[in-house]
mmCIF file of C-alpha atoms in Angstrom:
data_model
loop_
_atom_site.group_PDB
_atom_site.id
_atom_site.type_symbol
_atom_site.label_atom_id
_atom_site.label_comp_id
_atom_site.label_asym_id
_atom_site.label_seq_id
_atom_site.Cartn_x
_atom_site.Cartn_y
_atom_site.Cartn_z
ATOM 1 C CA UNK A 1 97.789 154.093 56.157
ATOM 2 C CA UNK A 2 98.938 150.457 57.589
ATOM 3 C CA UNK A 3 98.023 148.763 54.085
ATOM 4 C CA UNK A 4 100.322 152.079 52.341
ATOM 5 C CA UNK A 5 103.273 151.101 55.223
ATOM 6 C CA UNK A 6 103.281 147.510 54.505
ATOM 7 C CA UNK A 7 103.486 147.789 50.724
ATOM 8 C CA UNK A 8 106.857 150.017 50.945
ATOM 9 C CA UNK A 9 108.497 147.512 53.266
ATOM 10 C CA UNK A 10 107.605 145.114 50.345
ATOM 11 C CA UNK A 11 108.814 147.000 47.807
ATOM 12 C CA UNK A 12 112.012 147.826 49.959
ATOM 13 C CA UNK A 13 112.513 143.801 50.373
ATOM 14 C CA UNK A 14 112.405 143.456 46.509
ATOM 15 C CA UNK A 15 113.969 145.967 45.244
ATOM 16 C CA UNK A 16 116.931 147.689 47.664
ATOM 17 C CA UNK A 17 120.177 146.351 46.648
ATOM 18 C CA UNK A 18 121.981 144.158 49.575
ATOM 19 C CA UNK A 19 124.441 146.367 50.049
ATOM 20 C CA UNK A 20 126.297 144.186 52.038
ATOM 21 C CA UNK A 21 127.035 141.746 49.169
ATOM 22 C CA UNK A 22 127.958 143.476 46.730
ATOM 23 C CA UNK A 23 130.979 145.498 48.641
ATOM 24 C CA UNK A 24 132.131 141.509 48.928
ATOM 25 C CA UNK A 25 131.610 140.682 45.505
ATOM 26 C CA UNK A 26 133.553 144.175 44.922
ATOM 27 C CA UNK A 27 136.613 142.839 47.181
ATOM 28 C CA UNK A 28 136.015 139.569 45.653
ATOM 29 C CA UNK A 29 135.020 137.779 48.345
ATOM 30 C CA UNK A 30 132.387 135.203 48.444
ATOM 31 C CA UNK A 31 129.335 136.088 49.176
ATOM 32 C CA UNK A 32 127.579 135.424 52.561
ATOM 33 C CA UNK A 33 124.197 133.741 52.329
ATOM 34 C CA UNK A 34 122.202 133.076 55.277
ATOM 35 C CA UNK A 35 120.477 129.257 55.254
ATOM 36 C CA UNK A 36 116.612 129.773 55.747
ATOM 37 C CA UNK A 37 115.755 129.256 59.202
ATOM 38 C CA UNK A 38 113.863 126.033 58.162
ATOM 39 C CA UNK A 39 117.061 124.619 56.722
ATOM 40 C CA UNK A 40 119.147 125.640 60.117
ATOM 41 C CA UNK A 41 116.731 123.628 62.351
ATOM 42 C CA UNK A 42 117.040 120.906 59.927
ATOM 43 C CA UNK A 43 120.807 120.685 60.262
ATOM 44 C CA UNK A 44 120.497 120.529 64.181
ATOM 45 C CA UNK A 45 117.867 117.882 63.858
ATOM 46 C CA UNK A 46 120.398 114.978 63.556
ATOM 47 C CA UNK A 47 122.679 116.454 66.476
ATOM 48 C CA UNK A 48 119.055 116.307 68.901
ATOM 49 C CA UNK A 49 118.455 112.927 67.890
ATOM 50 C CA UNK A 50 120.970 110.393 69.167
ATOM 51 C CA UNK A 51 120.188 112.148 72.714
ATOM 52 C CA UNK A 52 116.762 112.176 72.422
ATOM 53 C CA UNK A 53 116.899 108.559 71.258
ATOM 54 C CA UNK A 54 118.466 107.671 74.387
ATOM 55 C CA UNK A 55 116.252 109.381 76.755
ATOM 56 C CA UNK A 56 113.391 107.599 75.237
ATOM 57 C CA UNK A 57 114.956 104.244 75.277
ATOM 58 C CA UNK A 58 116.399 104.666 79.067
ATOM 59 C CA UNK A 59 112.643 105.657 79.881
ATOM 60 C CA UNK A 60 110.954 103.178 77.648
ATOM 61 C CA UNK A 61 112.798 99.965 78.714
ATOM 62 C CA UNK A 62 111.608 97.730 81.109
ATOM 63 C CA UNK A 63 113.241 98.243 84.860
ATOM 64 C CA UNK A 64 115.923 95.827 85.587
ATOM 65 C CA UNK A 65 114.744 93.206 88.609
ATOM 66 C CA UNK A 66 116.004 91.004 90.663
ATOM 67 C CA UNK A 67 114.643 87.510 91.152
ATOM 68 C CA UNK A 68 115.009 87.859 95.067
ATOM 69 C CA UNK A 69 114.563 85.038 97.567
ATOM 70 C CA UNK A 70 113.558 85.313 101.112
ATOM 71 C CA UNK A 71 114.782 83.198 104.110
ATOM 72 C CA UNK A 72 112.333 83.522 106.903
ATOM 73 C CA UNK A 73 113.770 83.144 110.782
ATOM 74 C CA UNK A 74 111.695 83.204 113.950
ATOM 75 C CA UNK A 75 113.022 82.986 117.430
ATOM 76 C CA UNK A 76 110.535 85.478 118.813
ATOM 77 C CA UNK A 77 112.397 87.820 117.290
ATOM 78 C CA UNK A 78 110.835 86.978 113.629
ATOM 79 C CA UNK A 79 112.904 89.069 110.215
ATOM 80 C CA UNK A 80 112.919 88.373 106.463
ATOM 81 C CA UNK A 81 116.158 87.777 104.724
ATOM 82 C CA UNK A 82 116.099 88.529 101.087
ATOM 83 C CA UNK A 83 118.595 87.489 98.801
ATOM 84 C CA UNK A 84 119.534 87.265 95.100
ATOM 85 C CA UNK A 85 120.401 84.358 92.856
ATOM 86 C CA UNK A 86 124.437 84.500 94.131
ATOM 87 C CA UNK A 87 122.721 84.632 98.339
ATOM 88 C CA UNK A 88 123.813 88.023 98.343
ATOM 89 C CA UNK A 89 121.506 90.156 101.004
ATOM 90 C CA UNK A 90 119.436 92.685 98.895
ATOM 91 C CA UNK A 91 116.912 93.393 101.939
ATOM 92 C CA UNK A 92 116.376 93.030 105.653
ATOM 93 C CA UNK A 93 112.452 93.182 106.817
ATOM 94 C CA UNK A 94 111.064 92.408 110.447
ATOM 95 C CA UNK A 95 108.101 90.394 110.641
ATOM 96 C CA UNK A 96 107.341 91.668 114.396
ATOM 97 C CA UNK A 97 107.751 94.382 116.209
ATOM 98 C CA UNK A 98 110.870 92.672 117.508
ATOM 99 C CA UNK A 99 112.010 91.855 114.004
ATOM 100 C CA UNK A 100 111.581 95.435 113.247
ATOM 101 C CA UNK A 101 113.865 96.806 115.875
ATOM 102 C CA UNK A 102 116.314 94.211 115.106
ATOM 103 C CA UNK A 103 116.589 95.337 111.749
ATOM 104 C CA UNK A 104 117.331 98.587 112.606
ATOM 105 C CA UNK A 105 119.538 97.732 114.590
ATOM 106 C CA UNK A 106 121.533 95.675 111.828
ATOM 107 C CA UNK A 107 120.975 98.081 109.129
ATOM 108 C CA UNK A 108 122.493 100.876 111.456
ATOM 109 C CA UNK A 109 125.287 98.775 113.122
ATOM 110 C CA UNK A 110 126.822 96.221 110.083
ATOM 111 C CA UNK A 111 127.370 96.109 106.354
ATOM 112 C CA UNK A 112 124.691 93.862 105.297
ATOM 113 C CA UNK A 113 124.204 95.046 101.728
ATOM 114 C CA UNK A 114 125.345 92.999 99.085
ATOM 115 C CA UNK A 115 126.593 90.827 102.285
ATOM 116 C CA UNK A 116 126.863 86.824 101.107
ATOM 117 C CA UNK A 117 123.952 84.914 103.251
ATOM 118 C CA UNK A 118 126.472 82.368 104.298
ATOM 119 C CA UNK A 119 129.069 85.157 106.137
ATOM 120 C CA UNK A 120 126.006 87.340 107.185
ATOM 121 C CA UNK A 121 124.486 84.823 109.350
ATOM 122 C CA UNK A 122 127.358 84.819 111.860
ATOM 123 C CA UNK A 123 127.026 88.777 112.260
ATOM 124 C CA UNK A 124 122.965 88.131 112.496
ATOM 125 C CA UNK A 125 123.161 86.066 115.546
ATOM 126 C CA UNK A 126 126.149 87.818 117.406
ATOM 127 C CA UNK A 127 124.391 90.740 117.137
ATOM 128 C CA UNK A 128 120.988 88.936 118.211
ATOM 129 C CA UNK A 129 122.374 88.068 121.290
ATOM 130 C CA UNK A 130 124.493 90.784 122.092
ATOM 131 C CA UNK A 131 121.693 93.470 121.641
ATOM 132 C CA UNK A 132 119.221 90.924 123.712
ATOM 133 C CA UNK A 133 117.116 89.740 120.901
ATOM 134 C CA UNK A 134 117.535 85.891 121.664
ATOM 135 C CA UNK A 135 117.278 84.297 124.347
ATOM 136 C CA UNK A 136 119.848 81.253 125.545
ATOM 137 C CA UNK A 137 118.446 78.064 123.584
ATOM 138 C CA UNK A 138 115.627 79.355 122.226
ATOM 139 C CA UNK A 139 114.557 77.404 119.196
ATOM 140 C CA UNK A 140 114.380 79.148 115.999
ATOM 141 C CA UNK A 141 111.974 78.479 113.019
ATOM 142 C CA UNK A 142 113.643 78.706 109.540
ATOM 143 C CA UNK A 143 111.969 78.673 106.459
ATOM 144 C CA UNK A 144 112.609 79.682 102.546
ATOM 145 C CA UNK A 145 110.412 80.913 99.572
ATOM 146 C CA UNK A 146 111.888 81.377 96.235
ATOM 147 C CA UNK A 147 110.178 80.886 92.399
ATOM 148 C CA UNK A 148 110.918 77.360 92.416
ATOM 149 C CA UNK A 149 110.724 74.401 94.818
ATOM 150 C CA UNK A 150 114.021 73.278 94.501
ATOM 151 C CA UNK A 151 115.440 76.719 94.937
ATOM 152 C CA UNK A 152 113.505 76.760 98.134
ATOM 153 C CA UNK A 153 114.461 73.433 99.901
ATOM 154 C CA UNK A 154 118.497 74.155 98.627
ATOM 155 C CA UNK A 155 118.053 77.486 100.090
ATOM 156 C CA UNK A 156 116.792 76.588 103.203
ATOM 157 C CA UNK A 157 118.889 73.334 103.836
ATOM 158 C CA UNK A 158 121.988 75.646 103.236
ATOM 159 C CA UNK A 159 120.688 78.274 105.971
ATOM 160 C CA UNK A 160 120.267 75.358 108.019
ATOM 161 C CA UNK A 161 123.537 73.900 107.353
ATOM 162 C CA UNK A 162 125.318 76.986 108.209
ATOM 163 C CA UNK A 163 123.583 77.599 111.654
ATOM 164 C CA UNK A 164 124.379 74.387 112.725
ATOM 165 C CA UNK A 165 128.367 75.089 111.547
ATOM 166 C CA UNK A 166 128.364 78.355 113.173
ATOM 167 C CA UNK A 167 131.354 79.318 115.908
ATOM 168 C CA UNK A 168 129.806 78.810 119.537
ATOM 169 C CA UNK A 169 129.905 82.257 119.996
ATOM 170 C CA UNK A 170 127.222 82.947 117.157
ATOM 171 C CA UNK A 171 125.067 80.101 118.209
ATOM 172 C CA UNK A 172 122.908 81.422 121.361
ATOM 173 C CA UNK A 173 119.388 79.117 120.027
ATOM 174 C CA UNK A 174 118.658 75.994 120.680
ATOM 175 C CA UNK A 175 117.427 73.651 118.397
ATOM 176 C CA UNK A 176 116.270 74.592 114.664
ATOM 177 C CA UNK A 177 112.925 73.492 112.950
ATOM 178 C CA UNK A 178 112.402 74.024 109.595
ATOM 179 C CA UNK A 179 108.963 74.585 107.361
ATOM 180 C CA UNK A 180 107.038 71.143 106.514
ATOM 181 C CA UNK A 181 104.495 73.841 105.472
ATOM 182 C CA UNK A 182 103.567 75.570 102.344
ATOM 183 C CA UNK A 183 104.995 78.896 102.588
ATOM 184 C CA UNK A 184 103.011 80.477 100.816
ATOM 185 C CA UNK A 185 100.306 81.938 103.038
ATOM 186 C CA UNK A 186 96.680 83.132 102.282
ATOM 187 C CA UNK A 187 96.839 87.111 101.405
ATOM 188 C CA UNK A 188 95.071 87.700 104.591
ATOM 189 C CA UNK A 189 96.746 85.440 107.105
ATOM 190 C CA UNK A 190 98.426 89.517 108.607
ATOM 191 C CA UNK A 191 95.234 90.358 109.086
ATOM 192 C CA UNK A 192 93.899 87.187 110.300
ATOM 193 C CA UNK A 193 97.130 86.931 112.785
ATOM 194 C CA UNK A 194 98.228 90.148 113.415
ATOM 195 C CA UNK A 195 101.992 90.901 112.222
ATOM 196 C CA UNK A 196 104.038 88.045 112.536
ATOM 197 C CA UNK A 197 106.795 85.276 110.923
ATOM 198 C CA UNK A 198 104.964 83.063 108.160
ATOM 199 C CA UNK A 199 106.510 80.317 109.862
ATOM 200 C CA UNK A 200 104.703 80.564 113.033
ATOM 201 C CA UNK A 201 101.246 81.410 111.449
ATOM 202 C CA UNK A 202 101.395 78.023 109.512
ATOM 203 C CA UNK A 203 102.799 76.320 113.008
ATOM 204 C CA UNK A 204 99.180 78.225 114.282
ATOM 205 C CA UNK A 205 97.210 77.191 112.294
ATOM 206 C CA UNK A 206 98.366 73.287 112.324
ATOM 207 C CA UNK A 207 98.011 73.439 115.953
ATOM 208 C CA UNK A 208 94.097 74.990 115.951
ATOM 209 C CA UNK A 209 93.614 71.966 113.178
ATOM 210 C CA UNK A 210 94.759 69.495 115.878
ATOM 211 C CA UNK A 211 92.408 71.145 118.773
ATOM 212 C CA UNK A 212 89.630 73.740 117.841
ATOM 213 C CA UNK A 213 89.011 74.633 121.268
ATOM 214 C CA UNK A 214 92.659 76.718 120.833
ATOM 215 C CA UNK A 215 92.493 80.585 119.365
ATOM 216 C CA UNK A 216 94.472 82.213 117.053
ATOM 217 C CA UNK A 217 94.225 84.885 119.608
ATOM 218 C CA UNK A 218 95.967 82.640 122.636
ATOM 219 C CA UNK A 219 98.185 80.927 120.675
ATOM 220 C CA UNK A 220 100.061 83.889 119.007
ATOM 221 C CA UNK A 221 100.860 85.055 122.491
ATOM 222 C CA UNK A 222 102.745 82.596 123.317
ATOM 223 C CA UNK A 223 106.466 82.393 122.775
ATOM 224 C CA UNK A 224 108.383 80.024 119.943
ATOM 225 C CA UNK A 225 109.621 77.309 122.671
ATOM 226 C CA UNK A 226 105.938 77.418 124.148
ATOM 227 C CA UNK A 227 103.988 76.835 120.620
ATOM 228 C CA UNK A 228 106.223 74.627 119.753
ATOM 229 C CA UNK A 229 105.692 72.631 123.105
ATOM 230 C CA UNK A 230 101.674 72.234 122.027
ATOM 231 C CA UNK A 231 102.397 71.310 119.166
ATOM 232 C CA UNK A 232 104.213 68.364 120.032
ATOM 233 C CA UNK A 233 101.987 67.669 122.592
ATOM 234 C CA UNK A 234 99.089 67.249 119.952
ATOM 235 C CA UNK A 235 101.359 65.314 117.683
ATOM 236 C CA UNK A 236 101.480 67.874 114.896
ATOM 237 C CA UNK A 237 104.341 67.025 112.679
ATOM 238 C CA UNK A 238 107.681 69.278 113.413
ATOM 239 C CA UNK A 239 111.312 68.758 112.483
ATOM 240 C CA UNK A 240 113.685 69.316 114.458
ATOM 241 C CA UNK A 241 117.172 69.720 114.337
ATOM 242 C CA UNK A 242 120.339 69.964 116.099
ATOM 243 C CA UNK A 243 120.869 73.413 116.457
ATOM 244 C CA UNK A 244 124.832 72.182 116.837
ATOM 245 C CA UNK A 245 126.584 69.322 114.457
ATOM 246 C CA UNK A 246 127.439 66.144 116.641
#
């Protein structure tokens, strides 16, 4: 009976008159005829692809980065300063739990995004001292990585430069060393240490060079002026400076 059904609704296809088609041709009026529904999805095929196209390509290419440096400062309250190639702040990190807390504090309390390096600084260390993070004359290590070596040493001379330049008000340390070091650190010198500034895990492990019989353990205890004391008193290289321009 299904086989009978189907071969009348052939038959109908073929042969039944469009009725439709003719009353136009009748009022002579052109005829209506529907594209196949292959040849509609064909004309909407160029209309999908420019958007398509640039879904793919947003997806496909390659992320945009930013060759960031990092300025490294440790006056017991240790943070990571990263910048880009103009020394324009893309990051604050602490390096202790100090550091941490500090940069909460500064994330919360200043506009330190996109800041320049050179301005920032002034804010850094008013706030430092305000919110108790430094104490009076406490020396502060500095120190710099970036992809090249010159990059580094201009960047950290500059940071330098500035502290040293900076209104009395913004300039509660005392005197400034910078890294004789390498800075960059074996993977595992966090876990060797314990969280803290690159800076003083090089000055650590300088000083336990110079005298075995000192730990890792007793020396990270101790506070920047104190490691820096046995250092000197082992004669392990350090550089000061001036944490104020004569």
């Amino acid at each position: 009976m299904k086989k009978f059904e189907k071969k009348i609704e052939n038959w109908a296809q073929k042969s039944v008159p469009d009725v439709f088609e003719k009353v136009l041709e009748q009022k002579g009026m052109p005829a209506v005829h529907k594209a196949p529904h292959s040849r509609r999805l064909g004309r909407l095929v160029p209309l999908l692809i420019v958007p398509i196209i640039a879904v793919l390509a947003l997806l496909l290419s390659p992320a945009e980065t930013i060759e960031a440096s990092s300025v490294y400062l440790d006056f017991d309250t240790a943070i990571e300063i990263q910048v880009d190639a103009d020394n324009r702040i893309v990051e604050l990190r602490g390096d202790n739990d100090s550091g941490l807390a500090f940069v909460d504090v500064l994330k919360a309390n200043s506009n330190w995004e996109n800041a320049e390096l050179d301005t920032y600084l002034q804010v850094l260390f008013e706030t430092a001292h305000a919110q108790g993070f430094i104490a009076a004359n406490t020396p502060v290590l500095v120190g710099a990585m970036a992809e090249t070596m010159s990059r580094r040493d201009t960047l950290q001379s500059s940071v330098i430069d500035r502290m040293q330049n900076l209104p009395a008000q913004a300039r509660p340390f005392g005197d400034i060393y910078d890294s004789q070091y390498e800075t960059t650190l074996p993977e595992d010198s966090q876990e060797t240490h314990g969280r803290m500034s690159m800076m003083r895990i090089a000055l650590i492990e300088k000083i336990e060079q110079a005298d075995a019989s000192l730990t890792s353990s007793e020396l990270s205890s101790l506070s920047v002026s104190e490691l820096i004391a046995v250092a000197q008193s082992l004669g392990v290289e350090l550089s000061p400076r001036p944490g104020m321009r004569p």
